[in-house]
């Protein structure tokens, strides 16, 4: 896949309970509802979650002030924090064909996997043997 975060969109839309063809405003409303209810401190970073979902969102002052070299790390941290707020119950996250992932998606999935031990989640990835895409670290559970 060449589109950044494309494989992660269906995962996040599923978590939000919105369909693949839901319009952007509906997706933003679902993201905002989770943030409002479960972690209001995430609201300034909403545009970063919207980026992964490929939804248009005006930048907040916090995102606008974020230096480019810190944007990727902040995005990954924000998405993991968002998932933590959204997934309160034990959850199985299934991601197929990770050998086809773009680098941004693979890095985001790696960030999720690094933190899964502290969450009630099981991350199941399926891949073909390949040098490309997501490759789980040897220490990942």
mmCIF file with all atom_site columns, C-alpha atoms in Angstrom:
data_model
loop_
_atom_site.group_PDB
_atom_site.id
_atom_site.type_symbol
_atom_site.label_atom_id
_atom_site.label_alt_id
_atom_site.label_comp_id
_atom_site.label_asym_id
_atom_site.label_entity_id
_atom_site.label_seq_id
_atom_site.pdbx_PDB_ins_code
_atom_site.Cartn_x
_atom_site.Cartn_y
_atom_site.Cartn_z
_atom_site.occupancy
_atom_site.B_iso_or_equiv
_atom_site.pdbx_formal_charge
_atom_site.auth_seq_id
_atom_site.auth_comp_id
_atom_site.auth_asym_id
_atom_site.auth_atom_id
_atom_site.pdbx_PDB_model_num
ATOM 1   C CA . UNK A 1 1   ? 0.000   0.000   0.000  1.00 0.00 ? 1   UNK A CA 1
ATOM 2   C CA . UNK A 1 2   ? 1.380   3.404   -0.853 1.00 0.00 ? 2   UNK A CA 1
ATOM 3   C CA . UNK A 1 3   ? -1.197  5.655   0.801  1.00 0.00 ? 3   UNK A CA 1
ATOM 4   C CA . UNK A 1 4   ? -0.046  6.641   4.278  1.00 0.00 ? 4   UNK A CA 1
ATOM 5   C CA . UNK A 1 5   ? -2.131  5.065   7.033  1.00 0.00 ? 5   UNK A CA 1
ATOM 6   C CA . UNK A 1 6   ? -4.557  3.429   4.585  1.00 0.00 ? 6   UNK A CA 1
ATOM 7   C CA . UNK A 1 7   ? -4.493  0.040   6.387  1.00 0.00 ? 7   UNK A CA 1
ATOM 8   C CA . UNK A 1 8   ? -5.053  1.703   9.760  1.00 0.00 ? 8   UNK A CA 1
ATOM 9   C CA . UNK A 1 9   ? -8.206  3.518   8.593  1.00 0.00 ? 9   UNK A CA 1
ATOM 10  C CA . UNK A 1 10  ? -10.432 0.465   8.662  1.00 0.00 ? 10  UNK A CA 1
ATOM 11  C CA . UNK A 1 11  ? -9.130  -0.437  12.120 1.00 0.00 ? 11  UNK A CA 1
ATOM 12  C CA . UNK A 1 12  ? -9.905  3.022   13.520 1.00 0.00 ? 12  UNK A CA 1
ATOM 13  C CA . UNK A 1 13  ? -13.260 3.250   11.744 1.00 0.00 ? 13  UNK A CA 1
ATOM 14  C CA . UNK A 1 14  ? -14.194 -0.105  13.234 1.00 0.00 ? 14  UNK A CA 1
ATOM 15  C CA . UNK A 1 15  ? -13.201 1.108   16.706 1.00 0.00 ? 15  UNK A CA 1
ATOM 16  C CA . UNK A 1 16  ? -15.354 4.199   16.154 1.00 0.00 ? 16  UNK A CA 1
ATOM 17  C CA . UNK A 1 17  ? -18.276 2.186   14.806 1.00 0.00 ? 17  UNK A CA 1
ATOM 18  C CA . UNK A 1 18  ? -18.426 4.166   11.549 1.00 0.00 ? 18  UNK A CA 1
ATOM 19  C CA . UNK A 1 19  ? -18.606 2.654   8.092  1.00 0.00 ? 19  UNK A CA 1
ATOM 20  C CA . UNK A 1 20  ? -15.846 2.843   5.508  1.00 0.00 ? 20  UNK A CA 1
ATOM 21  C CA . UNK A 1 21  ? -17.927 5.294   3.473  1.00 0.00 ? 21  UNK A CA 1
ATOM 22  C CA . UNK A 1 22  ? -19.076 7.500   6.366  1.00 0.00 ? 22  UNK A CA 1
ATOM 23  C CA . UNK A 1 23  ? -18.640 11.182  5.508  1.00 0.00 ? 23  UNK A CA 1
ATOM 24  C CA . UNK A 1 24  ? -15.852 13.141  7.161  1.00 0.00 ? 24  UNK A CA 1
ATOM 25  C CA . UNK A 1 25  ? -18.117 15.180  9.466  1.00 0.00 ? 25  UNK A CA 1
ATOM 26  C CA . UNK A 1 26  ? -19.645 11.969  10.853 1.00 0.00 ? 26  UNK A CA 1
ATOM 27  C CA . UNK A 1 27  ? -16.186 10.540  11.503 1.00 0.00 ? 27  UNK A CA 1
ATOM 28  C CA . UNK A 1 28  ? -15.057 13.746  13.239 1.00 0.00 ? 28  UNK A CA 1
ATOM 29  C CA . UNK A 1 29  ? -18.202 13.663  15.366 1.00 0.00 ? 29  UNK A CA 1
ATOM 30  C CA . UNK A 1 30  ? -17.440 10.079  16.435 1.00 0.00 ? 30  UNK A CA 1
ATOM 31  C CA . UNK A 1 31  ? -13.810 10.936  17.284 1.00 0.00 ? 31  UNK A CA 1
ATOM 32  C CA . UNK A 1 32  ? -14.896 14.014  19.242 1.00 0.00 ? 32  UNK A CA 1
ATOM 33  C CA . UNK A 1 33  ? -17.509 12.025  21.188 1.00 0.00 ? 33  UNK A CA 1
ATOM 34  C CA . UNK A 1 34  ? -14.895 9.506   22.362 1.00 0.00 ? 34  UNK A CA 1
ATOM 35  C CA . UNK A 1 35  ? -12.449 12.246  23.294 1.00 0.00 ? 35  UNK A CA 1
ATOM 36  C CA . UNK A 1 36  ? -15.098 14.365  25.073 1.00 0.00 ? 36  UNK A CA 1
ATOM 37  C CA . UNK A 1 37  ? -16.362 11.449  27.118 1.00 0.00 ? 37  UNK A CA 1
ATOM 38  C CA . UNK A 1 38  ? -13.195 9.544   27.914 1.00 0.00 ? 38  UNK A CA 1
ATOM 39  C CA . UNK A 1 39  ? -10.107 11.781  27.519 1.00 0.00 ? 39  UNK A CA 1
ATOM 40  C CA . UNK A 1 40  ? -10.810 15.495  26.913 1.00 0.00 ? 40  UNK A CA 1
ATOM 41  C CA . UNK A 1 41  ? -7.069  16.169  26.960 1.00 0.00 ? 41  UNK A CA 1
ATOM 42  C CA . UNK A 1 42  ? -6.938  14.578  23.510 1.00 0.00 ? 42  UNK A CA 1
ATOM 43  C CA . UNK A 1 43  ? -9.174  17.217  21.893 1.00 0.00 ? 43  UNK A CA 1
ATOM 44  C CA . UNK A 1 44  ? -6.295  19.563  20.950 1.00 0.00 ? 44  UNK A CA 1
ATOM 45  C CA . UNK A 1 45  ? -4.751  16.640  19.046 1.00 0.00 ? 45  UNK A CA 1
ATOM 46  C CA . UNK A 1 46  ? -7.923  15.598  17.169 1.00 0.00 ? 46  UNK A CA 1
ATOM 47  C CA . UNK A 1 47  ? -6.463  16.644  13.777 1.00 0.00 ? 47  UNK A CA 1
ATOM 48  C CA . UNK A 1 48  ? -3.713  14.030  14.194 1.00 0.00 ? 48  UNK A CA 1
ATOM 49  C CA . UNK A 1 49  ? -6.251  11.209  14.583 1.00 0.00 ? 49  UNK A CA 1
ATOM 50  C CA . UNK A 1 50  ? -8.185  12.715  11.657 1.00 0.00 ? 50  UNK A CA 1
ATOM 51  C CA . UNK A 1 51  ? -4.993  12.489  9.557  1.00 0.00 ? 51  UNK A CA 1
ATOM 52  C CA . UNK A 1 52  ? -4.851  8.714   10.020 1.00 0.00 ? 52  UNK A CA 1
ATOM 53  C CA . UNK A 1 53  ? -8.522  8.506   9.027  1.00 0.00 ? 53  UNK A CA 1
ATOM 54  C CA . UNK A 1 54  ? -7.932  10.804  6.006  1.00 0.00 ? 54  UNK A CA 1
ATOM 55  C CA . UNK A 1 55  ? -10.624 13.191  7.213  1.00 0.00 ? 55  UNK A CA 1
ATOM 56  C CA . UNK A 1 56  ? -10.416 16.952  6.695  1.00 0.00 ? 56  UNK A CA 1
ATOM 57  C CA . UNK A 1 57  ? -10.012 18.794  9.988  1.00 0.00 ? 57  UNK A CA 1
ATOM 58  C CA . UNK A 1 58  ? -8.899  22.334  10.727 1.00 0.00 ? 58  UNK A CA 1
ATOM 59  C CA . UNK A 1 59  ? -5.661  22.355  12.707 1.00 0.00 ? 59  UNK A CA 1
ATOM 60  C CA . UNK A 1 60  ? -5.889  23.289  16.351 1.00 0.00 ? 60  UNK A CA 1
ATOM 61  C CA . UNK A 1 61  ? -3.353  25.795  17.720 1.00 0.00 ? 61  UNK A CA 1
ATOM 62  C CA . UNK A 1 62  ? -1.477  22.890  19.339 1.00 0.00 ? 62  UNK A CA 1
ATOM 63  C CA . UNK A 1 63  ? -1.167  20.950  16.075 1.00 0.00 ? 63  UNK A CA 1
ATOM 64  C CA . UNK A 1 64  ? -0.326  24.106  14.106 1.00 0.00 ? 64  UNK A CA 1
ATOM 65  C CA . UNK A 1 65  ? 2.497   24.859  16.563 1.00 0.00 ? 65  UNK A CA 1
ATOM 66  C CA . UNK A 1 66  ? 3.875   21.305  16.425 1.00 0.00 ? 66  UNK A CA 1
ATOM 67  C CA . UNK A 1 67  ? 7.288   21.242  14.780 1.00 0.00 ? 67  UNK A CA 1
ATOM 68  C CA . UNK A 1 68  ? 7.455   18.851  11.827 1.00 0.00 ? 68  UNK A CA 1
ATOM 69  C CA . UNK A 1 69  ? 10.180  16.716  13.397 1.00 0.00 ? 69  UNK A CA 1
ATOM 70  C CA . UNK A 1 70  ? 7.870   15.937  16.349 1.00 0.00 ? 70  UNK A CA 1
ATOM 71  C CA . UNK A 1 71  ? 4.664   15.422  14.365 1.00 0.00 ? 71  UNK A CA 1
ATOM 72  C CA . UNK A 1 72  ? 5.023   11.690  13.625 1.00 0.00 ? 72  UNK A CA 1
ATOM 73  C CA . UNK A 1 73  ? 5.862   10.744  17.219 1.00 0.00 ? 73  UNK A CA 1
ATOM 74  C CA . UNK A 1 74  ? 3.005   12.905  18.540 1.00 0.00 ? 74  UNK A CA 1
ATOM 75  C CA . UNK A 1 75  ? 0.609   11.358  16.015 1.00 0.00 ? 75  UNK A CA 1
ATOM 76  C CA . UNK A 1 76  ? 1.565   7.827   17.072 1.00 0.00 ? 76  UNK A CA 1
ATOM 77  C CA . UNK A 1 77  ? 1.288   8.666   20.776 1.00 0.00 ? 77  UNK A CA 1
ATOM 78  C CA . UNK A 1 78  ? -2.064  10.365  20.213 1.00 0.00 ? 78  UNK A CA 1
ATOM 79  C CA . UNK A 1 79  ? -3.517  7.430   18.272 1.00 0.00 ? 79  UNK A CA 1
ATOM 80  C CA . UNK A 1 80  ? -2.442  4.966   20.977 1.00 0.00 ? 80  UNK A CA 1
ATOM 81  C CA . UNK A 1 81  ? -3.917  7.238   23.634 1.00 0.00 ? 81  UNK A CA 1
ATOM 82  C CA . UNK A 1 82  ? -7.115  7.538   21.576 1.00 0.00 ? 82  UNK A CA 1
ATOM 83  C CA . UNK A 1 83  ? -7.355  3.755   21.258 1.00 0.00 ? 83  UNK A CA 1
ATOM 84  C CA . UNK A 1 84  ? -6.811  3.477   25.014 1.00 0.00 ? 84  UNK A CA 1
ATOM 85  C CA . UNK A 1 85  ? -9.738  5.838   25.577 1.00 0.00 ? 85  UNK A CA 1
ATOM 86  C CA . UNK A 1 86  ? -11.946 4.092   23.012 1.00 0.00 ? 86  UNK A CA 1
ATOM 87  C CA . UNK A 1 87  ? -11.192 0.465   23.905 1.00 0.00 ? 87  UNK A CA 1
ATOM 88  C CA . UNK A 1 88  ? -11.999 -0.009  27.578 1.00 0.00 ? 88  UNK A CA 1
ATOM 89  C CA . UNK A 1 89  ? -12.937 -3.680  27.337 1.00 0.00 ? 89  UNK A CA 1
ATOM 90  C CA . UNK A 1 90  ? -10.616 -6.533  26.369 1.00 0.00 ? 90  UNK A CA 1
ATOM 91  C CA . UNK A 1 91  ? -10.321 -6.282  22.582 1.00 0.00 ? 91  UNK A CA 1
ATOM 92  C CA . UNK A 1 92  ? -8.769  -8.271  19.764 1.00 0.00 ? 92  UNK A CA 1
ATOM 93  C CA . UNK A 1 93  ? -7.299  -6.070  17.023 1.00 0.00 ? 93  UNK A CA 1
ATOM 94  C CA . UNK A 1 94  ? -6.798  -8.040  13.804 1.00 0.00 ? 94  UNK A CA 1
ATOM 95  C CA . UNK A 1 95  ? -4.642  -6.583  11.049 1.00 0.00 ? 95  UNK A CA 1
ATOM 96  C CA . UNK A 1 96  ? -4.189  -8.634  7.887  1.00 0.00 ? 96  UNK A CA 1
ATOM 97  C CA . UNK A 1 97  ? -1.589  -8.365  5.119  1.00 0.00 ? 97  UNK A CA 1
ATOM 98  C CA . UNK A 1 98  ? 0.800   -6.295  7.205  1.00 0.00 ? 98  UNK A CA 1
ATOM 99  C CA . UNK A 1 99  ? 3.577   -7.152  4.751  1.00 0.00 ? 99  UNK A CA 1
ATOM 100 C CA . UNK A 1 100 ? 1.871   -4.695  2.370  1.00 0.00 ? 100 UNK A CA 1
ATOM 101 C CA . UNK A 1 101 ? 1.790   -1.774  4.809  1.00 0.00 ? 101 UNK A CA 1
ATOM 102 C CA . UNK A 1 102 ? 3.285   1.604   4.050  1.00 0.00 ? 102 UNK A CA 1
ATOM 103 C CA . UNK A 1 103 ? 6.025   2.798   6.400  1.00 0.00 ? 103 UNK A CA 1
ATOM 104 C CA . UNK A 1 104 ? 3.768   5.216   8.320  1.00 0.00 ? 104 UNK A CA 1
ATOM 105 C CA . UNK A 1 105 ? 1.209   2.480   9.038  1.00 0.00 ? 105 UNK A CA 1
ATOM 106 C CA . UNK A 1 106 ? 3.924   -0.009  9.986  1.00 0.00 ? 106 UNK A CA 1
ATOM 107 C CA . UNK A 1 107 ? 5.436   2.504   12.419 1.00 0.00 ? 107 UNK A CA 1
ATOM 108 C CA . UNK A 1 108 ? 2.011   3.234   13.939 1.00 0.00 ? 108 UNK A CA 1
ATOM 109 C CA . UNK A 1 109 ? 1.275   -0.493  14.331 1.00 0.00 ? 109 UNK A CA 1
ATOM 110 C CA . UNK A 1 110 ? 4.704   -0.978  15.925 1.00 0.00 ? 110 UNK A CA 1
ATOM 111 C CA . UNK A 1 111 ? 3.886   1.820   18.375 1.00 0.00 ? 111 UNK A CA 1
ATOM 112 C CA . UNK A 1 112 ? 0.615   0.082   19.259 1.00 0.00 ? 112 UNK A CA 1
ATOM 113 C CA . UNK A 1 113 ? 2.403   -3.255  19.702 1.00 0.00 ? 113 UNK A CA 1
ATOM 114 C CA . UNK A 1 114 ? 5.054   -1.733  21.974 1.00 0.00 ? 114 UNK A CA 1
ATOM 115 C CA . UNK A 1 115 ? 2.301   -0.592  24.340 1.00 0.00 ? 115 UNK A CA 1
ATOM 116 C CA . UNK A 1 116 ? -0.113  -3.533  24.101 1.00 0.00 ? 116 UNK A CA 1
ATOM 117 C CA . UNK A 1 117 ? 1.217   -5.280  27.226 1.00 0.00 ? 117 UNK A CA 1
ATOM 118 C CA . UNK A 1 118 ? -0.265  -2.509  29.376 1.00 0.00 ? 118 UNK A CA 1
ATOM 119 C CA . UNK A 1 119 ? -3.684  -2.639  27.703 1.00 0.00 ? 119 UNK A CA 1
ATOM 120 C CA . UNK A 1 120 ? -6.476  -5.233  27.603 1.00 0.00 ? 120 UNK A CA 1
ATOM 121 C CA . UNK A 1 121 ? -5.797  -5.863  23.925 1.00 0.00 ? 121 UNK A CA 1
ATOM 122 C CA . UNK A 1 122 ? -4.567  -8.702  21.807 1.00 0.00 ? 122 UNK A CA 1
ATOM 123 C CA . UNK A 1 123 ? -3.060  -7.604  18.497 1.00 0.00 ? 123 UNK A CA 1
ATOM 124 C CA . UNK A 1 124 ? -3.103  -10.294 15.825 1.00 0.00 ? 124 UNK A CA 1
ATOM 125 C CA . UNK A 1 125 ? -1.138  -9.585  12.665 1.00 0.00 ? 125 UNK A CA 1
ATOM 126 C CA . UNK A 1 126 ? -1.040  -11.736 9.576  1.00 0.00 ? 126 UNK A CA 1
ATOM 127 C CA . UNK A 1 127 ? 1.721   -11.445 7.042  1.00 0.00 ? 127 UNK A CA 1
ATOM 128 C CA . UNK A 1 128 ? 3.646   -13.241 4.384  1.00 0.00 ? 128 UNK A CA 1
ATOM 129 C CA . UNK A 1 129 ? 7.374   -13.527 4.743  1.00 0.00 ? 129 UNK A CA 1
ATOM 130 C CA . UNK A 1 130 ? 8.705   -10.330 3.223  1.00 0.00 ? 130 UNK A CA 1
ATOM 131 C CA . UNK A 1 131 ? 11.243  -7.630  3.915  1.00 0.00 ? 131 UNK A CA 1
ATOM 132 C CA . UNK A 1 132 ? 8.555   -4.984  3.387  1.00 0.00 ? 132 UNK A CA 1
ATOM 133 C CA . UNK A 1 133 ? 5.713   -3.687  5.510  1.00 0.00 ? 133 UNK A CA 1
ATOM 134 C CA . UNK A 1 134 ? 5.302   -4.342  9.198  1.00 0.00 ? 134 UNK A CA 1
ATOM 135 C CA . UNK A 1 135 ? 7.723   -6.761  10.823 1.00 0.00 ? 135 UNK A CA 1
ATOM 136 C CA . UNK A 1 136 ? 7.056   -7.463  14.494 1.00 0.00 ? 136 UNK A CA 1
ATOM 137 C CA . UNK A 1 137 ? 10.024  -6.892  16.750 1.00 0.00 ? 137 UNK A CA 1
ATOM 138 C CA . UNK A 1 138 ? 11.460  -10.027 18.336 1.00 0.00 ? 138 UNK A CA 1
ATOM 139 C CA . UNK A 1 139 ? 10.485  -8.767  21.806 1.00 0.00 ? 139 UNK A CA 1
ATOM 140 C CA . UNK A 1 140 ? 6.832   -7.998  20.893 1.00 0.00 ? 140 UNK A CA 1
ATOM 141 C CA . UNK A 1 141 ? 4.443   -10.221 22.778 1.00 0.00 ? 141 UNK A CA 1
#
